[in-house]
CSV table of C-alpha atoms and ligand atoms in Angstrom, one decimal:
chain,number,residue,atom,x,y,z
A,1,MET,CA,-59.0,210.1,13.1
A,2,LYS,CA,-59.3,213.8,12.3
A,3,LEU,CA,-58.3,213.9,8.7
A,4,ILE,CA,-58.0,216.7,6.1
A,5,LEU,CA,-58.1,215.7,2.4
A,6,LEU,CA,-56.1,218.3,0.5
A,7,GLY,CA,-55.8,218.6,-3.2
A,8,PRO,CA,-56.8,220.6,-6.3
A,9,PRO,CA,-60.3,220.4,-7.8
A,10,GLY,CA,-60.7,217.0,-9.4
A,11,ALA,CA,-57.9,215.4,-7.4
A,12,GLY,CA,-60.4,212.8,-6.2
A,13,LYS,CA,-61.1,214.2,-2.7
A,14,GLY,CA,-64.8,213.4,-2.9
A,15,THR,CA,-64.2,210.0,-4.5
A,16,GLN,CA,-61.6,209.0,-1.8
A,17,ALA,CA,-63.7,210.4,1.0
A,18,GLU,CA,-66.7,208.3,-0.1
A,19,VAL,CA,-64.5,205.1,0.5
A,20,LEU,CA,-62.4,206.3,3.5
A,21,THR,CA,-65.5,207.4,5.4
A,22,LYS,CA,-66.6,203.7,5.5
A,23,GLN,CA,-63.1,202.4,6.1
A,24,LEU,CA,-62.4,204.8,9.0
A,25,GLY,CA,-65.9,204.7,10.3
A,26,VAL,CA,-66.1,208.6,10.6
A,27,GLU,CA,-68.3,211.2,8.9
A,28,THR,CA,-67.1,213.2,5.9
A,29,ILE,CA,-67.7,216.9,6.0
A,30,SER,CA,-67.6,218.4,2.5
A,31,THR,CA,-68.0,222.2,2.2
A,32,GLY,CA,-68.6,221.8,-1.5
A,33,VAL,CA,-71.5,219.4,-0.9
A,34,MET,CA,-72.9,221.6,1.9
A,35,LEU,CA,-72.8,224.7,-0.2
A,36,ARG,CA,-74.3,223.0,-3.2
A,37,ALA,CA,-77.2,221.7,-1.0
A,38,ALA,CA,-77.8,225.3,0.2
A,39,MET,CA,-77.9,226.4,-3.4
A,40,ARG,CA,-80.4,223.7,-4.3
A,41,ASP,CA,-82.6,224.7,-1.3
A,42,GLY,CA,-82.4,228.3,-2.3
A,43,THR,CA,-81.3,229.5,1.2
A,44,GLU,CA,-79.6,232.8,1.9
A,45,LEU,CA,-76.3,230.9,2.3
A,46,GLY,CA,-77.0,229.2,-1.1
A,47,LYS,CA,-77.8,232.5,-2.9
A,48,LEU,CA,-74.5,234.0,-1.5
A,49,ALA,CA,-72.4,230.9,-2.3
A,50,LYS,CA,-73.7,230.7,-5.9
A,51,LYS,CA,-72.2,234.2,-6.7
A,52,TYR,CA,-68.7,232.8,-6.0
A,53,ILE,CA,-69.0,229.1,-7.0
A,54,ASP,CA,-70.3,229.9,-10.5
A,55,ASP,CA,-67.1,231.9,-11.2
A,56,GLY,CA,-64.8,229.4,-9.6
A,57,LYS,CA,-64.0,231.7,-6.7
A,58,LEU,CA,-63.8,230.9,-3.0
A,59,VAL,CA,-66.8,231.7,-0.8
A,60,PRO,CA,-65.7,234.2,2.0
A,61,ASP,CA,-63.8,232.6,4.9
A,62,GLU,CA,-66.1,233.8,7.6
A,63,VAL,CA,-69.1,232.1,5.9
A,64,VAL,CA,-67.4,228.8,5.4
A,65,VAL,CA,-65.8,228.7,8.8
A,66,GLY,CA,-69.2,229.3,10.4
A,67,ILE,CA,-70.8,226.3,8.7
A,68,VAL,CA,-67.9,224.0,9.4
A,69,LYS,CA,-67.6,224.9,13.1
A,70,GLU,CA,-71.3,224.4,13.5
A,71,ARG,CA,-71.1,221.0,11.7
A,72,LEU,CA,-68.1,219.8,13.7
A,73,SER,CA,-69.8,220.6,17.0
A,74,GLN,CA,-72.4,217.8,16.3
A,75,ASP,CA,-72.3,214.5,18.1
A,76,ASP,CA,-71.4,212.4,15.1
A,77,CYS,CA,-68.0,214.3,14.7
A,78,LYS,CA,-66.9,213.7,18.3
A,79,ASN,CA,-64.8,210.6,17.5
A,80,GLY,CA,-63.3,212.0,14.3
A,81,PHE,CA,-64.1,213.2,10.8
A,82,ILE,CA,-62.8,213.7,7.3
A,83,LEU,CA,-62.7,217.2,6.0
A,84,ASP,CA,-63.1,217.4,2.2
A,85,GLY,CA,-62.6,220.9,0.7
A,86,PHE,CA,-61.8,222.6,4.0
A,87,PRO,CA,-59.6,224.4,5.0
A,88,ARG,CA,-58.9,226.1,1.7
A,89,THR,CA,-57.1,229.2,2.9
A,90,ILE,CA,-54.5,229.9,5.6
A,91,ALA,CA,-57.3,231.9,7.4
A,92,GLN,CA,-59.5,228.8,7.4
A,93,ALA,CA,-56.7,226.6,8.8
A,94,GLU,CA,-56.0,229.2,11.5
A,95,ALA,CA,-59.7,229.2,12.4
A,96,LEU,CA,-59.6,225.5,13.1
A,97,ASP,CA,-56.6,226.0,15.3
A,98,ALA,CA,-58.3,228.9,17.1
A,99,ALA,CA,-61.4,226.7,17.7
A,100,GLY,CA,-59.1,224.1,19.4
A,101,ILE,CA,-59.8,221.5,16.7
A,102,GLU,CA,-56.6,219.4,16.5
A,103,ILE,CA,-56.0,217.7,13.1
A,104,ASP,CA,-54.2,214.3,13.1
A,105,LYS,CA,-53.2,214.1,9.5
A,106,VAL,CA,-53.4,215.9,6.2
A,107,LEU,CA,-53.6,213.6,3.2
A,108,SER,CA,-52.4,215.5,0.1
A,109,LEU,CA,-53.6,214.1,-3.2
A,110,GLU,CA,-51.1,214.9,-5.9
A,111,VAL,CA,-52.1,215.1,-9.5
A,112,SER,CA,-51.2,217.2,-12.5
A,113,ASP,CA,-53.5,220.0,-14.0
A,114,GLU,CA,-53.7,218.0,-17.3
A,115,VAL,CA,-55.2,214.9,-15.6
A,116,ILE,CA,-57.6,217.2,-13.6
A,117,ILE,CA,-59.0,218.9,-16.7
A,118,LYS,CA,-59.7,215.5,-18.3
A,119,ARG,CA,-61.3,214.2,-15.1
A,120,LEU,CA,-63.6,217.2,-14.5
A,121,ALA,CA,-64.8,217.2,-18.1
A,122,GLY,CA,-66.1,213.7,-17.6
A,123,ARG,CA,-67.4,214.1,-14.0
A,124,ARG,CA,-71.1,213.7,-13.2
A,125,GLU,CA,-72.6,214.1,-9.8
A,126,CYS,CA,-75.8,213.1,-8.0
A,127,LYS,CA,-77.9,216.3,-7.5
A,128,LYS,CA,-79.5,214.8,-4.3
A,129,CYS,CA,-76.6,213.2,-2.3
A,130,GLY,CA,-73.5,214.5,-4.1
A,131,THR,CA,-72.0,211.1,-5.0
A,132,PRO,CA,-69.4,211.6,-7.7
A,133,TYR,CA,-69.4,209.6,-11.0
A,134,HIS,CA,-67.3,209.7,-14.2
A,135,VAL,CA,-68.3,208.9,-17.7
A,136,ILE,CA,-65.4,206.5,-18.1
A,137,ASN,CA,-64.0,205.7,-14.7
A,138,LYS,CA,-67.1,205.4,-12.6
A,139,PRO,CA,-70.2,205.2,-14.9
A,140,VAL,CA,-73.6,206.2,-13.7
A,141,PRO,CA,-75.9,203.1,-13.0
A,142,GLU,CA,-77.7,201.9,-16.2
A,143,ASP,CA,-81.0,203.5,-15.2
A,144,GLY,CA,-79.2,206.9,-15.3
A,145,LYS,CA,-80.0,207.5,-11.6
A,146,CYS,CA,-77.7,207.6,-8.6
A,147,ILE,CA,-77.7,204.6,-6.1
A,148,CYS,CA,-79.8,206.9,-3.9
A,149,GLY,CA,-82.3,207.4,-6.7
A,150,GLY,CA,-81.3,211.0,-7.3
A,151,GLU,CA,-80.8,212.7,-10.7
A,152,VAL,CA,-77.2,212.6,-12.0
A,153,ILE,CA,-76.0,215.9,-13.6
A,154,GLN,CA,-72.9,217.7,-14.7
A,155,ARG,CA,-71.9,220.4,-12.2
A,156,PRO,CA,-72.3,223.9,-13.6
A,157,ASP,CA,-68.7,224.8,-12.4
A,158,ASP,CA,-67.2,221.9,-14.4
A,159,ASN,CA,-67.0,223.9,-17.7
A,160,GLU,CA,-63.5,224.6,-19.1
A,161,GLU,CA,-63.3,228.3,-18.2
A,162,THR,CA,-64.5,227.8,-14.6
A,163,ILE,CA,-62.2,224.8,-14.1
A,164,LYS,CA,-59.2,227.0,-15.1
A,165,ASN,CA,-60.3,229.6,-12.6
A,166,ARG,CA,-60.6,227.0,-9.9
A,167,LEU,CA,-57.1,225.7,-10.6
A,168,LYS,CA,-55.7,229.2,-10.5
A,169,VAL,CA,-57.5,229.9,-7.2
A,170,TYR,CA,-56.2,226.5,-5.8
A,171,HIS,CA,-52.6,227.3,-6.7
A,172,GLU,CA,-52.7,230.8,-5.3
A,173,GLN,CA,-54.9,230.4,-2.2
A,174,THR,CA,-55.1,226.7,-1.2
A,175,GLU,CA,-51.7,225.2,-2.0
A,176,PRO,CA,-49.9,227.4,0.7
A,177,ILE,CA,-51.8,225.5,3.4
A,178,LYS,CA,-49.7,222.4,2.6
A,179,ALA,CA,-46.6,224.2,3.9
A,180,TYR,CA,-48.7,225.4,6.9
A,181,TYR,CA,-49.4,221.8,7.9
A,182,GLU,CA,-45.9,220.5,6.8
A,183,SER,CA,-44.4,222.7,9.4
A,184,ARG,CA,-46.5,220.8,12.0
A,185,GLY,CA,-45.4,217.4,10.6
A,186,LYS,CA,-49.0,216.5,9.6
A,187,VAL,CA,-48.8,216.1,5.8
A,188,ILE,CA,-48.6,212.8,4.0
A,189,SER,CA,-48.6,212.9,0.2
A,190,ILE,CA,-49.9,210.3,-2.2
A,191,ASP,CA,-50.0,210.0,-6.0
A,192,SER,CA,-53.7,210.4,-7.0
A,193,SER,CA,-53.2,210.1,-10.8
A,194,HIS,CA,-53.8,206.3,-10.8
A,195,SER,CA,-57.1,204.4,-10.5
A,196,VAL,CA,-59.5,205.1,-7.6
A,197,GLU,CA,-58.6,201.6,-6.1
A,198,ARG,CA,-54.8,202.2,-6.3
A,199,THR,CA,-55.1,205.6,-4.8
A,200,ASN,CA,-57.2,204.3,-2.0
A,201,GLU,CA,-54.6,201.6,-1.3
A,202,ALA,CA,-51.9,204.3,-1.2
A,203,ALA,CA,-54.0,206.3,1.2
A,204,LEU,CA,-54.5,203.4,3.6
A,205,LYS,CA,-50.8,202.6,3.6
A,206,ALA,CA,-49.9,206.3,4.1
A,207,LEU,CA,-52.3,206.5,7.0
A,208,GLY,CA,-50.7,203.3,8.5
A,209,LEU,CA,-54.0,201.4,8.2
A,210,VAL,CA,-52.4,198.6,6.2
A,211,LYS,CA,-48.9,197.3,6.2
A,212,GLN,CA,-46.3,198.9,3.9
A,213,GLU,CA,-44.9,196.3,1.4
A,214,GLN,CA,-41.3,195.4,2.3
B,1,LIG,P1,-65.7,221.5,-4.0
B,1,LIG,O1,-67.0,220.8,-4.2
B,1,LIG,O2,-64.9,221.3,-2.8
B,1,LIG,O3,-64.9,221.3,-5.3
B,1,LIG,P2,-63.3,221.2,-5.6
B,1,LIG,O4,-62.3,221.3,-4.5
B,1,LIG,O5,-63.1,222.1,-6.8
B,1,LIG,O6,-63.1,219.7,-5.8
B,1,LIG,P3,-64.0,218.8,-6.7
B,1,LIG,O7,-65.2,218.4,-6.0
B,1,LIG,O8,-64.1,219.5,-8.1
B,1,LIG,O9,-63.0,217.6,-6.9
B,1,LIG,P4,-62.6,216.4,-6.0
B,1,LIG,O10,-61.2,216.5,-5.6
B,1,LIG,O11,-63.6,216.1,-4.9
B,1,LIG,O12,-62.7,215.3,-7.1
B,1,LIG,P5,-63.8,214.1,-7.3
B,1,LIG,O13,-63.6,213.0,-6.3
B,1,LIG,O14,-65.1,214.7,-7.5
B,1,LIG,O15,-65.9,223.1,-4.0
B,1,LIG,C1,-66.7,223.7,-5.1
B,1,LIG,C2,-66.7,225.2,-4.8
B,1,LIG,O16,-67.3,225.5,-3.5
B,1,LIG,C3,-65.4,225.9,-4.8
B,1,LIG,O17,-64.9,226.2,-6.1
B,1,LIG,C4,-65.7,227.1,-3.9
B,1,LIG,O18,-66.3,228.1,-4.7
B,1,LIG,C5,-66.7,226.6,-2.9
B,1,LIG,N1,-66.0,226.1,-1.7
B,1,LIG,C6,-66.0,224.8,-1.2
B,1,LIG,N2,-65.3,224.7,-0.1
B,1,LIG,C7,-64.8,226.0,0.2
B,1,LIG,C8,-64.1,226.5,1.3
B,1,LIG,N3,-63.5,225.7,2.2
B,1,LIG,N4,-63.8,227.9,1.2
B,1,LIG,C9,-64.3,228.6,0.3
B,1,LIG,N5,-65.1,228.2,-0.8
B,1,LIG,C10,-65.3,226.9,-0.8
B,1,LIG,O19,-63.2,213.5,-8.7
B,1,LIG,C11,-63.3,214.3,-9.9
B,1,LIG,C12,-63.7,213.3,-11.1
B,1,LIG,O20,-62.6,212.4,-11.3
B,1,LIG,C13,-64.9,212.4,-10.7
B,1,LIG,O21,-65.6,212.3,-11.9
B,1,LIG,C14,-64.3,211.1,-10.3
B,1,LIG,O22,-65.1,210.0,-10.6
B,1,LIG,C15,-63.0,211.1,-11.1
B,1,LIG,N6,-61.9,210.4,-10.3
B,1,LIG,C16,-61.6,210.6,-9.0
B,1,LIG,N7,-60.5,209.9,-8.7
B,1,LIG,C17,-60.1,209.3,-9.8
B,1,LIG,C18,-59.0,208.4,-10.1
B,1,LIG,N8,-58.2,208.0,-9.2
B,1,LIG,N9,-58.9,207.9,-11.4
B,1,LIG,C19,-59.8,208.3,-12.3
B,1,LIG,N10,-60.9,209.1,-12.1
B,1,LIG,C20,-61.0,209.6,-10.9
């Protein structure tokens, strides 16, 4: 399965990817996680990415396409993968096509901007492994540490002003790629405004991995 998770910031792409990666037995490639890791490590890529991420803007296509192509060429992606946060522009989708990477399905997570703002305000994340938490829906373990032992923090781009910028950028630059894949018959849409479990059930049904109810 070569799957793209598409949806606005806070739609639950990272949350669903965490579950689907085990259910489908394939790796998740998250550009957000990779870019934040580079920022933590203080690499040249990280320094460049920070300039864009802190303002809620997209990192330039050529930079992101380069790291994704390199990652997808590794052995653990040979039998499939889940892409979380990529592609995010038509140019990135075209770069996948140009590289001969054939996508099977695009799972579009549908949720309103109002729900997103509430979710992102309560989101917490492991600084070490990127596992997402939420103050109400998925609380951090009692010792305040992630299951991997890492420190759990609030993402700097989860402040109200940057969230609004990210939503604007999503509607302007990322939403059009839904039509790009719809024209190829690849898109399946699910309602992601319900609980994590209910959204996961909907995802599995949409992907044909469990039987649809009669
Ligand atoms: P990225 O890390 O990809 O951020 P994003 O797309 O803005 O998405 P989020 O991680 O905010 O949300 P999510 O959909 O994964 O939701 P989550 O599962 O965490 O990118 C960050 C930045 O990097 C971008 O702004 C850009 O600058 C740059 N970048 C990344 N990729 C790029 C690319 N391809 N090109 C250019 N630039 C790029 O859930 C959110 C919260 O809600 C969590 O707390 C979670 O616990 C909770 N939650 C999730 N699902 C549910 C549910 N069903 N019910 C209740 N709560 C839920």
